[in-house]
Every structure is written in structure tokens, then in C-alpha cells.
């Protein structure tokens, strides 16, 4: 019985996580831009309103712009990291 009492928090967190994921899936499936009717509206992306802003994956990530902005910061932080490791005695030869 004591082993079962130790597992109660695990089952509690798992049930909260699974129910949250299920509710989010229902929220996505019932969104305004999802069509479940193939006969009356086979191509719902053609009927989007003028205020709908479509963001593609390449615009959302924008890797090259992000790389250009953080390249100097990354180089500096990696240099500082290597200095910290060497000062601890791990990088000495």
C-alpha cells in the first residue's frame, strides 16, 4: 500500500498532462479555419477572410535573420564558456 501512495503524484501529473493535450487537440479541431465538410467546402483555404494573416514556416522561423543577429553573441558566449572551463582546470593540457 505504501508503494501505491508514492505513485499518486505520478498518476496525477500524467492525467493532467494527457487531459490538457486532449483538450488542446479538441480546441485545434474545432477552430474557425478547420473544415470537416468535404462535400460543401472541399478547399476551405480559398474562403479565408481578408483579415486572416497566413504565416508560413519559413517566415515564422526566419533562420538566417536570427543567425545574423545572434552570431556575435553566440561567438562571445562560447568564448566566455571556454574561458570558464579552462579556469576550472578542465581545459589544461
Tab-separated table of C-alpha atoms in Angstrom:
chain	number	residue	atom	x	y	z
A	1	UNK	CA	0.000	0.000	0.000
A	2	UNK	CA	2.889	2.418	0.666
A	3	UNK	CA	4.202	1.887	-2.875
A	4	UNK	CA	0.806	2.819	-4.301
A	5	UNK	CA	0.753	6.030	-2.251
A	6	UNK	CA	4.101	7.067	-3.730
A	7	UNK	CA	2.692	6.699	-7.246
A	8	UNK	CA	-0.286	9.013	-6.685
A	9	UNK	CA	1.576	12.213	-7.750
A	10	UNK	CA	2.844	10.497	-10.894
A	11	UNK	CA	-0.652	9.462	-11.941
A	12	UNK	CA	-1.957	12.905	-11.036
A	13	UNK	CA	0.573	14.714	-13.245
A	14	UNK	CA	0.134	12.200	-16.069
A	15	UNK	CA	-3.647	12.596	-16.017
A	16	UNK	CA	-3.358	16.403	-16.014
A	17	UNK	CA	-0.920	16.284	-18.951
A	18	UNK	CA	-2.980	13.852	-21.011
A	19	UNK	CA	-6.229	15.721	-20.375
A	20	UNK	CA	-4.562	19.035	-21.264
A	21	UNK	CA	-3.239	17.595	-24.523
A	22	UNK	CA	-6.671	16.165	-25.327
A	23	UNK	CA	-8.399	19.493	-24.664
A	24	UNK	CA	-5.852	21.322	-26.826
A	25	UNK	CA	-6.460	18.830	-29.640
A	26	UNK	CA	-10.202	19.454	-29.392
A	27	UNK	CA	-9.552	23.215	-29.439
A	28	UNK	CA	-7.499	22.890	-32.621
A	29	UNK	CA	-10.043	20.600	-34.286
A	30	UNK	CA	-12.929	22.984	-33.585
A	31	UNK	CA	-11.102	26.115	-34.754
A	32	UNK	CA	-12.671	28.522	-37.248
A	33	UNK	CA	-10.248	27.589	-40.053
A	34	UNK	CA	-10.867	23.839	-39.890
A	35	UNK	CA	-13.416	22.291	-42.222
A	36	UNK	CA	-14.848	18.825	-41.660
A	37	UNK	CA	-17.293	19.071	-44.597
A	38	UNK	CA	-15.735	17.801	-47.848
A	39	UNK	CA	-18.882	17.988	-49.975
A	40	UNK	CA	-19.861	21.615	-49.412
A	41	UNK	CA	-16.386	23.099	-48.879
A	42	UNK	CA	-13.633	20.899	-50.342
A	43	UNK	CA	-11.000	23.684	-50.336
A	44	UNK	CA	-11.536	25.828	-47.218
A	45	UNK	CA	-8.270	27.727	-47.722
A	46	UNK	CA	-9.842	29.536	-50.694
A	47	UNK	CA	-12.521	31.118	-48.489
A	48	UNK	CA	-10.309	32.853	-45.928
A	49	UNK	CA	-11.268	36.325	-44.801
A	50	UNK	CA	-9.284	39.467	-45.643
A	51	UNK	CA	-8.042	39.803	-42.053
A	52	UNK	CA	-6.537	36.305	-41.890
A	53	UNK	CA	-2.746	36.506	-41.831
A	54	UNK	CA	-1.095	33.341	-43.030
A	55	UNK	CA	2.394	32.751	-41.661
A	56	UNK	CA	4.478	30.091	-43.313
A	57	UNK	CA	7.138	28.047	-41.605
A	58	UNK	CA	9.971	29.910	-43.330
A	59	UNK	CA	8.599	33.264	-42.131
A	60	UNK	CA	7.988	32.004	-38.634
A	61	UNK	CA	11.472	30.616	-38.116
A	62	UNK	CA	13.461	33.078	-40.260
A	63	UNK	CA	16.702	31.285	-39.500
A	64	UNK	CA	19.085	33.488	-41.496
A	65	UNK	CA	17.910	36.717	-39.855
A	66	UNK	CA	18.119	35.156	-36.416
A	67	UNK	CA	21.601	33.814	-37.162
A	68	UNK	CA	22.855	37.211	-38.324
A	69	UNK	CA	21.537	38.876	-35.169
A	70	UNK	CA	22.925	36.337	-32.708
A	71	UNK	CA	26.165	35.312	-34.429
A	72	UNK	CA	28.340	37.758	-32.477
A	73	UNK	CA	26.574	36.983	-29.208
A	74	UNK	CA	26.986	33.232	-29.720
A	75	UNK	CA	30.678	33.581	-30.524
A	76	UNK	CA	31.211	35.709	-27.437
A	77	UNK	CA	29.272	33.352	-25.163
A	78	UNK	CA	31.150	30.311	-26.483
A	79	UNK	CA	34.461	32.130	-25.910
A	80	UNK	CA	33.403	33.013	-22.365
A	81	UNK	CA	32.343	29.417	-21.799
A	82	UNK	CA	35.722	28.101	-22.915
A	83	UNK	CA	37.453	30.596	-20.608
A	84	UNK	CA	35.326	29.447	-17.683
A	85	UNK	CA	36.075	25.792	-18.377
A	86	UNK	CA	39.809	26.449	-18.595
A	87	UNK	CA	39.797	28.423	-15.362
A	88	UNK	CA	38.253	25.424	-13.592
A	89	UNK	CA	41.161	23.238	-14.662
A	90	UNK	CA	39.303	21.095	-17.203
A	91	UNK	CA	40.869	22.578	-20.336
A	92	UNK	CA	44.511	22.422	-19.327
A	93	UNK	CA	46.937	20.185	-21.168
